[in-house]
Coordinates of C-alpha atoms in Angstrom, one line a residue:
Chain T
M1 CA 115.1 101.9 87.1
R2 CA 115.9 99.0 89.3
N3 CA 116.3 95.7 87.6
H4 CA 114.1 93.4 89.6
A5 CA 111.1 93.3 91.9
F6 CA 110.1 90.9 94.6
I7 CA 106.4 90.7 95.2
Y8 CA 105.6 89.9 98.9
S9 CA 103.2 90.3 101.7
E10 CA 102.6 88.4 104.9
D11 CA 98.9 88.3 103.8
M12 CA 99.9 85.7 101.1
L13 CA 100.3 83.2 103.9
K14 CA 96.6 83.3 104.4
Y15 CA 96.2 81.0 101.4
K16 CA 96.1 78.0 103.7
F17 CA 93.9 74.9 103.5
S18 CA 94.8 73.4 106.9
D19 CA 97.8 72.7 109.1
D20 CA 98.6 69.3 107.6
H21 CA 97.8 70.1 104.0
P22 CA 100.9 69.6 101.8
F23 CA 100.5 73.0 100.1
N24 CA 102.0 75.4 102.7
H25 CA 102.8 79.0 101.9
L26 CA 105.1 79.2 104.9
R27 CA 107.5 78.5 102.1
L28 CA 107.3 82.2 101.1
Q29 CA 108.4 83.3 104.5
L30 CA 111.1 80.7 104.7
T31 CA 112.5 81.9 101.4
K32 CA 112.3 85.6 102.2
S33 CA 114.0 84.9 105.5
L34 CA 116.8 83.0 103.9
L35 CA 117.4 85.8 101.3
E36 CA 117.3 88.4 104.1
A37 CA 119.8 86.4 106.1
E38 CA 122.1 86.6 103.1
D39 CA 121.4 90.3 102.7
A40 CA 120.1 89.6 99.2
L41 CA 116.8 91.5 99.5
Q42 CA 116.9 95.3 99.8
P43 CA 113.9 97.4 100.9
D44 CA 113.3 98.9 97.5
D45 CA 113.2 95.4 95.9
F46 CA 109.8 94.8 97.6
V47 CA 106.5 95.4 95.9
T48 CA 103.3 94.9 97.9
P49 CA 100.8 92.8 95.9
R50 CA 97.5 94.3 94.9
M51 CA 94.2 92.5 95.2
A52 CA 93.0 91.2 91.8
S53 CA 89.5 92.6 90.9
D54 CA 86.6 90.3 90.0
E55 CA 86.8 91.6 86.5
E56 CA 90.5 90.6 86.3
I57 CA 89.7 87.1 87.7
A58 CA 86.9 86.8 85.2
L59 CA 89.4 87.2 82.3
V60 CA 89.7 83.5 82.7
H61 CA 87.2 82.2 85.3
D62 CA 83.4 81.8 85.1
Q63 CA 81.4 84.3 87.2
A64 CA 79.5 81.5 88.8
Y65 CA 82.7 79.9 90.0
I66 CA 84.0 83.2 91.5
E67 CA 80.7 83.6 93.3
A68 CA 81.0 80.0 94.6
V69 CA 84.5 80.6 95.9
K70 CA 83.3 83.8 97.7
K71 CA 80.4 81.8 99.3
A72 CA 82.8 79.0 100.2
G73 CA 85.0 81.5 102.0
R74 CA 82.0 82.6 104.1
G75 CA 80.9 79.1 104.9
E76 CA 77.8 79.5 102.8
L77 CA 78.4 76.9 100.1
S78 CA 76.7 73.5 100.4
P79 CA 79.0 70.5 100.1
G80 CA 77.0 69.3 97.0
L81 CA 77.4 72.5 95.1
A82 CA 81.0 72.9 96.3
N83 CA 81.8 69.5 94.7
N84 CA 80.7 70.7 91.3
F85 CA 83.3 73.4 91.5
G86 CA 86.0 71.1 92.8
L87 CA 85.8 72.8 96.2
G88 CA 85.5 71.1 99.6
T89 CA 87.6 68.1 98.3
E90 CA 90.6 66.7 100.1
D91 CA 92.8 68.6 97.7
T92 CA 91.1 72.0 97.9
P93 CA 89.1 72.2 101.1
M94 CA 87.1 75.3 101.8
F95 CA 88.6 77.8 104.2
H96 CA 87.7 81.1 105.7
N97 CA 88.0 84.0 103.2
M98 CA 89.4 81.8 100.5
H99 CA 88.4 84.2 97.8
E100 CA 90.4 87.0 99.3
A101 CA 93.4 84.8 99.8
A102 CA 93.3 83.4 96.3
A103 CA 92.6 86.8 94.7
L104 CA 95.7 88.2 96.5
L105 CA 97.9 85.6 94.9
V106 CA 96.4 86.5 91.5
G107 CA 97.0 90.2 92.3
G108 CA 100.6 89.4 93.1
T109 CA 101.2 88.0 89.7
L110 CA 99.4 91.0 88.1
S111 CA 101.6 93.3 90.2
A112 CA 104.6 91.5 88.8
V113 CA 103.3 92.0 85.3
D114 CA 102.7 95.7 85.9
E115 CA 106.2 96.2 87.3
V116 CA 107.7 94.8 84.1
M117 CA 105.2 96.3 81.6
E118 CA 105.2 99.8 83.2
G119 CA 109.0 99.8 83.1
R120 CA 109.6 99.8 86.9
A121 CA 111.6 96.6 86.7
T122 CA 113.0 94.3 84.0
H123 CA 112.2 91.1 85.9
A124 CA 109.6 90.5 88.6
L125 CA 109.0 87.5 90.9
N126 CA 105.8 86.5 92.7
L127 CA 106.6 83.3 94.5
G128 CA 103.0 83.2 95.8
G129 CA 101.7 82.5 92.3
G130 CA 102.1 79.6 89.9
L131 CA 98.8 77.9 90.7
H132 CA 98.7 76.2 87.3
H133 CA 96.0 73.6 87.9
G134 CA 93.1 76.1 88.3
F135 CA 90.4 75.7 85.6
R136 CA 87.9 78.1 84.2
G137 CA 85.1 76.8 86.5
K138 CA 86.8 74.4 88.8
A139 CA 89.4 74.2 91.5
S140 CA 91.9 71.4 91.1
G141 CA 95.2 70.2 92.6
F142 CA 95.5 72.8 95.4
C143 CA 94.7 75.6 93.0
I144 CA 91.7 77.9 93.2
Y145 CA 92.3 80.8 90.8
N146 CA 94.9 80.3 88.0
D147 CA 97.0 83.4 88.5
S148 CA 99.2 82.5 85.5
S149 CA 96.3 82.1 83.1
I150 CA 94.9 85.4 84.3
A151 CA 98.2 87.2 84.0
I152 CA 98.7 85.9 80.4
E153 CA 95.2 87.0 79.4
Y154 CA 95.9 90.3 81.0
L155 CA 99.2 90.6 79.1
R156 CA 97.3 89.8 75.9
K157 CA 94.3 92.2 76.5
V158 CA 96.1 95.2 78.1
Y159 CA 99.5 95.1 76.6
G160 CA 99.1 93.0 73.4
M161 CA 102.0 90.8 74.3
R162 CA 102.9 87.4 72.8
V163 CA 103.5 85.3 75.8
L164 CA 105.7 82.3 76.2
Y165 CA 104.8 80.3 79.3
I166 CA 107.4 77.9 80.6
D167 CA 106.4 75.4 83.3
T168 CA 109.0 73.3 85.1
D169 CA 106.8 72.1 87.9
A170 CA 106.9 68.3 88.3
H171 CA 103.2 68.2 87.5
H172 CA 101.8 69.1 84.1
G173 CA 100.7 72.7 83.8
D174 CA 97.2 71.6 82.6
G175 CA 95.1 74.6 83.7
V176 CA 97.3 77.1 81.7
Q177 CA 97.6 74.8 78.7
W178 CA 93.8 74.2 78.3
A179 CA 93.1 77.9 78.8
F180 CA 95.1 78.8 75.7
Y181 CA 94.9 75.5 73.8
E182 CA 93.4 77.2 70.7
D183 CA 95.3 80.5 71.0
P184 CA 98.3 81.1 68.6
D185 CA 99.5 84.1 70.5
V186 CA 100.2 82.2 73.7
C187 CA 102.7 79.4 73.7
T188 CA 102.8 77.0 76.6
L189 CA 105.8 74.7 77.3
S190 CA 105.5 72.3 80.1
I191 CA 108.3 69.8 81.2
H192 CA 107.0 67.5 83.9
E193 CA 107.0 63.9 85.2
T194 CA 105.0 61.6 82.9
G195 CA 101.3 61.4 83.8
R196 CA 101.5 57.6 83.8
Y197 CA 100.8 57.6 87.5
L198 CA 101.2 61.2 88.6
F199 CA 98.5 63.8 88.8
P200 CA 97.0 65.2 86.6
G201 CA 97.7 62.5 84.1
T202 CA 97.8 64.8 81.0
G203 CA 100.7 66.5 79.3
A204 CA 101.6 63.8 76.7
V205 CA 103.7 64.8 73.7
N206 CA 100.7 64.6 71.4
E207 CA 98.9 67.4 73.2
K208 CA 100.0 70.2 70.8
G209 CA 97.1 72.6 70.7
N210 CA 94.0 72.8 68.6
G211 CA 92.7 74.8 65.6
Q212 CA 94.6 78.1 65.3
G213 CA 96.6 77.1 68.3
F214 CA 97.9 73.9 66.9
G215 CA 101.7 73.7 67.6
F216 CA 101.6 76.2 70.4
S217 CA 101.2 73.8 73.3
I218 CA 104.4 71.8 73.9
N219 CA 104.7 69.0 76.4
V220 CA 107.8 67.1 77.3
P221 CA 107.0 64.4 79.8
V222 CA 110.1 62.9 81.5
D223 CA 110.3 59.5 83.2
A224 CA 110.1 58.9 86.9
F225 CA 113.6 59.1 88.5
T226 CA 114.9 61.5 85.9
E227 CA 118.1 63.2 87.2
D228 CA 119.6 66.7 86.7
H229 CA 121.6 66.0 83.6
S230 CA 118.8 64.5 81.5
F231 CA 116.2 66.9 82.8
L232 CA 118.3 69.9 82.0
E233 CA 119.3 68.6 78.6
V234 CA 115.7 68.3 77.7
Y235 CA 114.8 71.7 79.3
E236 CA 117.6 73.6 77.7
A237 CA 117.0 72.2 74.2
A238 CA 113.2 72.8 74.5
I239 CA 113.3 76.3 75.8
W240 CA 115.7 77.6 73.1
E241 CA 114.0 75.9 70.2
V242 CA 110.6 77.0 71.4
A243 CA 111.6 80.6 71.9
E244 CA 113.3 80.7 68.5
F245 CA 110.1 79.3 66.9
F246 CA 107.6 81.4 68.8
K247 CA 109.6 84.7 69.2
P248 CA 107.8 85.9 72.4
D249 CA 107.5 89.5 73.7
I250 CA 107.7 88.3 77.3
I251 CA 108.3 85.1 79.2
L252 CA 106.3 83.9 82.2
T253 CA 108.1 81.0 84.0
Q254 CA 106.3 78.8 86.5
N255 CA 109.0 77.6 89.0
G256 CA 107.5 74.7 90.9
A257 CA 110.1 73.2 93.2
D258 CA 108.7 69.7 93.4
A259 CA 111.0 67.9 91.0
H260 CA 113.5 67.5 93.8
Y261 CA 114.4 64.0 95.0
Y262 CA 113.1 64.9 98.5
D263 CA 109.7 66.0 97.3
P264 CA 107.1 63.7 98.8
L265 CA 104.5 63.9 96.0
T266 CA 106.5 63.2 92.9
H267 CA 109.1 60.7 91.7
L268 CA 111.8 62.7 90.0
S269 CA 115.4 62.8 91.2
A270 CA 116.5 66.4 90.6
S271 CA 119.0 68.0 93.0
I272 CA 119.2 71.6 94.0
E273 CA 121.5 72.2 91.0
F274 CA 118.5 71.8 88.8
F275 CA 117.0 74.9 90.4
R276 CA 120.1 76.9 89.9
E277 CA 120.2 76.1 86.1
V278 CA 116.5 76.5 85.2
P279 CA 116.3 80.2 86.0
R280 CA 119.8 80.8 84.6
I281 CA 118.7 79.6 81.2
A282 CA 115.3 81.4 81.4
H283 CA 117.2 84.6 82.2
E284 CA 119.3 84.3 79.0
V285 CA 116.2 83.5 76.9
A286 CA 114.5 86.6 78.4
H287 CA 117.4 88.8 77.4
D288 CA 117.9 87.2 74.0
F289 CA 114.3 87.4 72.8
C290 CA 112.3 89.8 75.1
D291 CA 114.6 92.7 76.0
G292 CA 114.8 91.0 79.4
R293 CA 111.0 91.0 80.1
W294 CA 110.6 88.1 82.5
V295 CA 107.9 87.4 85.1
A296 CA 108.4 84.4 87.3
V297 CA 106.0 82.7 89.7
G298 CA 106.3 79.9 92.2
G299 CA 104.2 76.8 92.1
G300 CA 104.4 73.3 93.7
G301 CA 107.1 72.3 96.2
Y302 CA 106.1 70.1 99.1
D303 CA 109.3 69.7 101.0
H304 CA 109.1 73.3 102.2
W305 CA 111.9 73.0 104.7
R306 CA 114.8 71.3 102.9
V307 CA 114.0 72.2 99.2
V308 CA 111.8 75.1 98.5
P309 CA 113.6 77.9 100.4
R310 CA 116.9 77.1 98.6
A311 CA 115.3 76.5 95.2
W312 CA 113.3 79.7 95.2
S313 CA 116.2 81.8 96.7
L314 CA 118.3 80.6 93.7
L315 CA 115.6 81.9 91.4
W316 CA 115.7 85.4 93.0
L317 CA 119.5 85.4 93.1
E318 CA 119.6 84.6 89.4
M319 CA 117.0 87.3 88.6
S320 CA 118.9 89.9 90.7
D321 CA 122.4 89.0 89.5
Q322 CA 123.6 87.8 92.9
R323 CA 124.4 84.2 92.0
H324 CA 127.7 84.4 93.9
I325 CA 125.8 84.4 97.2
A326 CA 124.6 80.8 96.8
E327 CA 127.9 79.2 97.7
G328 CA 129.1 77.3 100.7
S329 CA 127.1 77.2 104.0
L330 CA 123.6 78.5 104.6
P331 CA 123.6 81.5 107.0
E332 CA 123.7 80.5 110.6
T333 CA 121.0 83.1 111.5
W334 CA 118.5 81.4 109.2
L335 CA 119.3 77.9 110.5
E336 CA 119.0 79.2 114.1
A337 CA 115.7 81.0 113.4
W338 CA 113.9 77.9 112.0
K339 CA 115.6 74.8 113.3
D340 CA 113.2 74.4 116.2
Q341 CA 110.1 74.6 114.0
S342 CA 111.4 72.2 111.3
P343 CA 110.4 68.5 111.9
I344 CA 113.5 67.4 110.0
P345 CA 117.1 68.5 110.1
L346 CA 117.6 71.6 107.8
P347 CA 120.2 71.5 105.1
T348 CA 123.3 73.4 106.0
F349 CA 124.7 74.0 102.5
W350 CA 123.5 75.7 99.3
T351 CA 124.4 72.5 97.4
D352 CA 123.1 69.0 98.0
P353 CA 125.5 66.2 99.1
A354 CA 126.9 64.0 96.3
D355 CA 125.2 61.0 97.9
L356 CA 121.8 62.6 98.0
Y357 CA 120.2 59.4 96.7
P358 CA 121.5 55.9 95.7
P359 CA 122.5 55.4 92.1
I360 CA 119.5 55.0 89.7
P361 CA 119.8 51.6 88.0
R362 CA 118.0 52.4 84.7
K363 CA 119.7 55.7 84.1
P364 CA 120.7 55.2 80.4
E365 CA 117.2 54.0 79.5
I366 CA 115.6 57.0 81.2
T367 CA 118.0 59.4 79.5
E368 CA 117.3 57.8 76.1
K369 CA 113.5 57.8 76.6
N370 CA 113.5 61.5 77.7
K371 CA 115.5 62.4 74.5
K372 CA 112.9 60.6 72.4
S373 CA 110.1 62.5 74.1
L374 CA 111.9 65.7 73.4
D375 CA 112.2 64.8 69.7
K376 CA 108.5 64.0 69.5
A377 CA 107.5 67.2 71.3
L378 CA 109.6 69.4 69.0
F379 CA 109.0 67.5 65.8
H380 CA 106.6 70.1 64.3
I381 CA 108.9 73.0 65.2
R382 CA 112.0 71.3 63.6
N383 CA 109.9 70.4 60.6
E384 CA 108.8 74.0 60.2
K385 CA 112.3 75.2 60.5
N386 CA 113.6 72.8 57.9
R387 CA 111.0 73.7 55.3
Chain B
M1 CA 78.3 53.7 75.6
L2 CA 76.3 53.3 72.4
I3 CA 77.5 53.9 68.8
E4 CA 74.8 56.6 68.2
E5 CA 76.3 58.7 71.0
I6 CA 79.7 59.0 69.2
M7 CA 79.0 58.4 65.5
H8 CA 79.4 61.1 62.8
K9 CA 75.9 61.9 61.5
D10 CA 77.0 64.3 58.8
V11 CA 78.4 61.6 56.5
A12 CA 80.0 62.1 53.1
Y13 CA 78.6 59.5 50.7
L14 CA 78.5 58.8 46.9
T15 CA 76.6 56.5 44.6
A16 CA 77.9 53.7 42.4
E17 CA 77.5 55.9 39.3
N18 CA 79.9 58.6 40.7
T19 CA 83.4 58.6 39.3
I20 CA 86.7 57.6 40.9
E21 CA 87.8 61.2 40.6
Q22 CA 84.8 62.4 42.6
A23 CA 85.6 60.0 45.4
M24 CA 89.2 61.3 45.4
N25 CA 88.0 64.8 45.8
V26 CA 85.6 64.0 48.6
M27 CA 88.3 62.2 50.5
H28 CA 90.7 65.1 50.1
E29 CA 88.2 67.8 51.0
R30 CA 86.7 66.0 54.0
K31 CA 90.0 64.5 55.1
I32 CA 88.5 61.0 55.2
R33 CA 89.7 57.6 54.1
H34 CA 86.4 55.8 53.5
V35 CA 83.3 56.8 51.4
P36 CA 80.2 54.7 51.8
I37 CA 78.2 54.1 48.6
V38 CA 74.4 54.2 48.7
N39 CA 71.5 53.4 46.4
D40 CA 68.5 55.7 45.6
K41 CA 66.8 54.6 48.9
H42 CA 69.9 55.7 50.8
E43 CA 70.7 52.0 51.6
L44 CA 74.3 51.1 52.0
I45 CA 75.5 48.9 49.2
A46 CA 79.3 49.2 49.2
I47 CA 82.3 51.1 50.4
V48 CA 85.4 52.7 48.8
S49 CA 88.6 53.1 50.7
D50 CA 91.7 55.2 50.0
R51 CA 93.4 51.9 49.1
D52 CA 90.8 51.1 46.4
I53 CA 91.5 54.5 45.0
R54 CA 95.2 54.1 45.1
D55 CA 95.0 50.7 43.4
A56 CA 93.0 52.4 40.6
S57 CA 95.3 55.5 40.3
P58 CA 98.3 55.7 38.0
S59 CA 101.8 55.4 39.6
I60 CA 103.4 58.8 40.4
F61 CA 105.9 57.9 37.6
H62 CA 103.0 58.0 35.2
A63 CA 100.8 60.6 36.8
D64 CA 99.6 62.0 33.5
E65 CA 98.8 58.8 31.8
H66 CA 95.5 56.9 31.6
L67 CA 93.6 59.8 33.3
E68 CA 90.5 58.5 31.6
D69 CA 90.5 55.7 34.2
L70 CA 89.6 58.1 36.9
Q71 CA 86.3 58.8 35.0
K72 CA 85.2 55.2 35.5
P73 CA 82.3 54.7 37.9
L74 CA 82.9 53.6 41.5
S75 CA 81.0 50.4 40.8
S76 CA 84.1 49.3 39.1
I77 CA 86.2 49.4 42.2
M78 CA 83.9 49.5 45.2
K79 CA 83.8 46.6 47.8
T80 CA 80.3 45.3 48.3
N81 CA 80.9 43.0 51.2
V82 CA 80.7 45.7 53.9
V83 CA 81.1 45.2 57.6
T84 CA 78.7 47.5 59.5
T85 CA 77.5 48.3 62.9
G86 CA 74.1 49.6 64.3
P87 CA 73.4 52.8 66.3
L88 CA 72.4 50.8 69.4
D89 CA 75.5 48.6 69.4
F90 CA 78.1 49.0 72.1
V91 CA 81.3 50.9 71.4
E92 CA 83.2 48.0 72.9
D93 CA 81.7 45.6 70.4
A94 CA 82.5 47.9 67.5
A95 CA 86.1 48.1 68.7
S96 CA 86.4 44.3 68.6
T97 CA 84.8 44.2 65.2
L98 CA 87.4 46.7 63.9
Y99 CA 90.1 44.5 65.5
E100 CA 88.8 41.2 64.2
H101 CA 88.4 42.4 60.6
D102 CA 91.6 44.5 60.7
I103 CA 89.7 47.6 59.3
S104 CA 89.6 51.2 60.4
S105 CA 86.0 52.4 60.0
L106 CA 82.5 51.1 60.1
P107 CA 79.4 52.5 58.4
V108 CA 76.4 52.6 60.8
T109 CA 73.2 51.3 59.3
E110 CA 69.6 51.0 60.5
D111 CA 67.4 48.7 58.3
D112 CA 70.2 48.9 55.7
V113 CA 69.9 52.7 55.6
L114 CA 73.1 54.6 56.2
V115 CA 72.8 56.7 59.3
G116 CA 76.3 57.3 60.4
M117 CA 80.0 56.5 60.3
I118 CA 82.5 55.6 63.0
T119 CA 86.3 55.4 62.7
E120 CA 89.0 53.9 64.9
T121 CA 90.0 57.4 66.0
D122 CA 86.5 58.0 67.4
I123 CA 86.6 54.7 69.2
L124 CA 90.1 55.3 70.6
H125 CA 89.0 58.7 71.9
T126 CA 86.0 57.1 73.6
L127 CA 88.2 54.5 75.2
V128 CA 90.5 57.2 76.5
K129 CA 87.4 58.8 78.0
L130 CA 86.3 55.5 79.6
T131 CA 89.7 55.2 81.3
G132 CA 89.2 58.7 82.8
A133 CA 92.6 59.8 81.5
H134 CA 91.2 63.1 80.3
Q135 CA 90.3 64.4 83.8
P136 CA 92.9 65.6 86.3
S137 CA 93.7 62.6 88.4
S138 CA 96.4 60.3 89.9
Q139 CA 96.6 56.7 88.8
I140 CA 96.8 53.9 91.3
E141 CA 97.3 50.3 90.4
I142 CA 96.6 47.6 92.9
R143 CA 97.4 43.9 92.5
V144 CA 94.7 41.7 94.1
P145 CA 94.1 38.0 94.4
N146 CA 91.8 36.7 91.6
I147 CA 88.8 36.0 93.8
S148 CA 85.4 37.6 94.0
G149 CA 84.8 40.7 96.2
Q150 CA 88.2 42.3 95.9
L151 CA 87.0 45.3 93.9
A152 CA 84.3 46.0 96.5
D153 CA 86.8 45.7 99.4
V154 CA 89.3 48.1 97.7
A155 CA 86.6 50.5 96.7
A156 CA 85.4 50.7 100.3
L157 CA 88.9 52.0 101.3
F158 CA 88.6 54.8 98.7
K159 CA 85.2 55.7 100.1
A160 CA 86.6 55.7 103.7
N161 CA 89.4 58.1 102.6
N162 CA 86.9 60.4 100.9
K163 CA 88.7 60.1 97.5
N164 CA 86.6 60.6 94.4
V165 CA 87.2 57.8 91.8
T166 CA 87.0 58.9 88.2
S167 CA 87.3 55.5 86.6
V168 CA 88.1 51.9 87.4
L169 CA 89.6 49.2 85.1
V170 CA 90.3 45.6 85.8
Y171 CA 93.3 44.2 83.9
P172 CA 94.4 40.6 83.7
C173 CA 97.8 39.9 85.4
E174 CA 100.6 37.8 84.1
D175 CA 100.1 35.5 87.0
P176 CA 96.5 34.2 86.7
E177 CA 96.2 34.0 90.5
Y178 CA 96.0 37.8 90.5
K179 CA 94.3 40.7 88.8
I180 CA 95.3 44.4 88.5
L181 CA 92.8 47.0 89.5
V182 CA 93.5 50.5 88.0
F183 CA 91.9 53.4 89.7
R184 CA 92.0 57.0 88.5
V185 CA 91.5 59.2 91.6
Q186 CA 90.8 62.9 91.8
T187 CA 93.6 63.9 94.0
M188 CA 97.1 65.3 93.7
D189 CA 98.1 63.8 97.0
P190 CA 97.5 60.0 97.0
R191 CA 100.0 59.3 99.8
R192 CA 97.4 58.5 102.5
I193 CA 95.2 56.3 100.3
I194 CA 98.3 54.3 99.2
E195 CA 99.3 53.9 102.8
T196 CA 95.8 52.7 103.7
L197 CA 95.8 50.2 100.9
E198 CA 99.3 48.9 101.8
S199 CA 98.5 48.6 105.5
S200 CA 95.4 46.7 104.5
G201 CA 97.6 44.1 102.8
Y202 CA 97.3 45.2 99.2
E203 CA 100.2 45.5 96.8
V204 CA 100.2 49.0 95.2
M205 CA 102.2 49.4 92.0
W206 CA 103.7 52.8 91.9
P207 CA 106.9 54.3 90.5
R208 CA 109.6 52.6 92.3
M209 CA 113.2 52.1 91.6
P210 CA 114.0 48.6 90.6
G211 CA 116.3 46.9 93.1
M212 CA 115.7 49.6 95.7
S213 CA 113.6 49.5 98.8
P214 CA 110.1 51.0 98.3

């Protein structure tokens, strides 16, 4: 059995709202191309994503919404009706065959789940997924169908797994959280920039789940301008304590790459190091608690030239035990292949320069505040443990 | 928004003849801190709070002593001077009543008859809804001169940018020459609207490193 699977198809690039929309799945091709230039992807790593069926999408989404998305993709949905479903907005405009494009991303995450659950791989990666803002009956924040929610429900129904979902996108993983807010067999952990200004505004520490699910939604909001050290301190403490508390059968990580300093939509100050450490720790957790069972998906990431290809390559290199590759310069062939298309100079090293950004003036306060948020977020878990 | 839209209609109540122990049980079972007291016409005559009960209970160091005290009627401890609200009152007014009297719940009465109950938690939740913070949105704060017509001018820019606004609040500013407009907008990418606002001469307050260029 090979250890790891890479879900990919050029068709995933058809999930495209418009040429100047910030969500651009060219990221997938850029990442694959970088990994191939480093000889880090072998032919038998690849798995072609399947299309998710309507029944599978309906594990989470309303039938009426699925019909609306289909109609929207054929240009048959009126703007008034579209608006009720969050479609045809600036964030999620309607586009040709949008149902098929979105269903393929869902299918990709389900293929990743099948690889792991049917024993063909220990870890599987679908960078096309991670659309964590999708709601039961509404598109939101660039997301149409919520592949992660669907995959979690699929893991519950088909395989009876207890799932720990870990979301390190800079935006709160609201769609997944609300889908399982009352479910004690699914635990969601989201670490994100505070919703003070940033979309979607939710994800406060006091959102902890409801009814039977109380205690199984965990949110750690971090302050704007949070840097690697504080961010990782919070992440590492949270993921271990939550895994210890919940004892998952499998982890599903959402690996948005928009917490980087360069990202145009958020206000965090992570460097590329953050994206090296996040999967490293998730990988350890998967082996310590779940016999290695780990499905990873992509997510946000809006500097798709300078940040996302490196960040997501690091995720794959961690998953496939090829960490040593990510040292020194980026391969010349990759730089040559893309430099003419990139509107900004491409990075030339795997690491970021030491002077990536000017020093942050309020660093000690931010670090202290993030620690306090962590303590509040984990309060009930620590309380339980000490009883 | 009106009180009748958010009040609890299934209210736990007692009469003046019920015992202190019964009130303790009701509070425990229903997880409430206030029990309204009614007469035989279901008119509100008094209220008993968890503090009234506490004052009447033995200290934990003497938990087994004077238990007969708990069999006394509620009439011996209830407060008869009750602050109430009506079903057609505004939630905002009820909020300021709670604040003025420094209390945490209000019985709702109609012609003195008890029809509901409202607590500070209900009101806080309603205010959260009024701010739009429960719907996916970005928050944009704009400092504008304190003269009439500013809100309309700014709102027109949101319309021109095709951005759906979920809520608007107008806050006072430290400098009385200005006000702060707080918009919650249904978008994950507010860059263009911020740019439009700034190029129209408005000051947008947005996470920004102190001492660094915007």
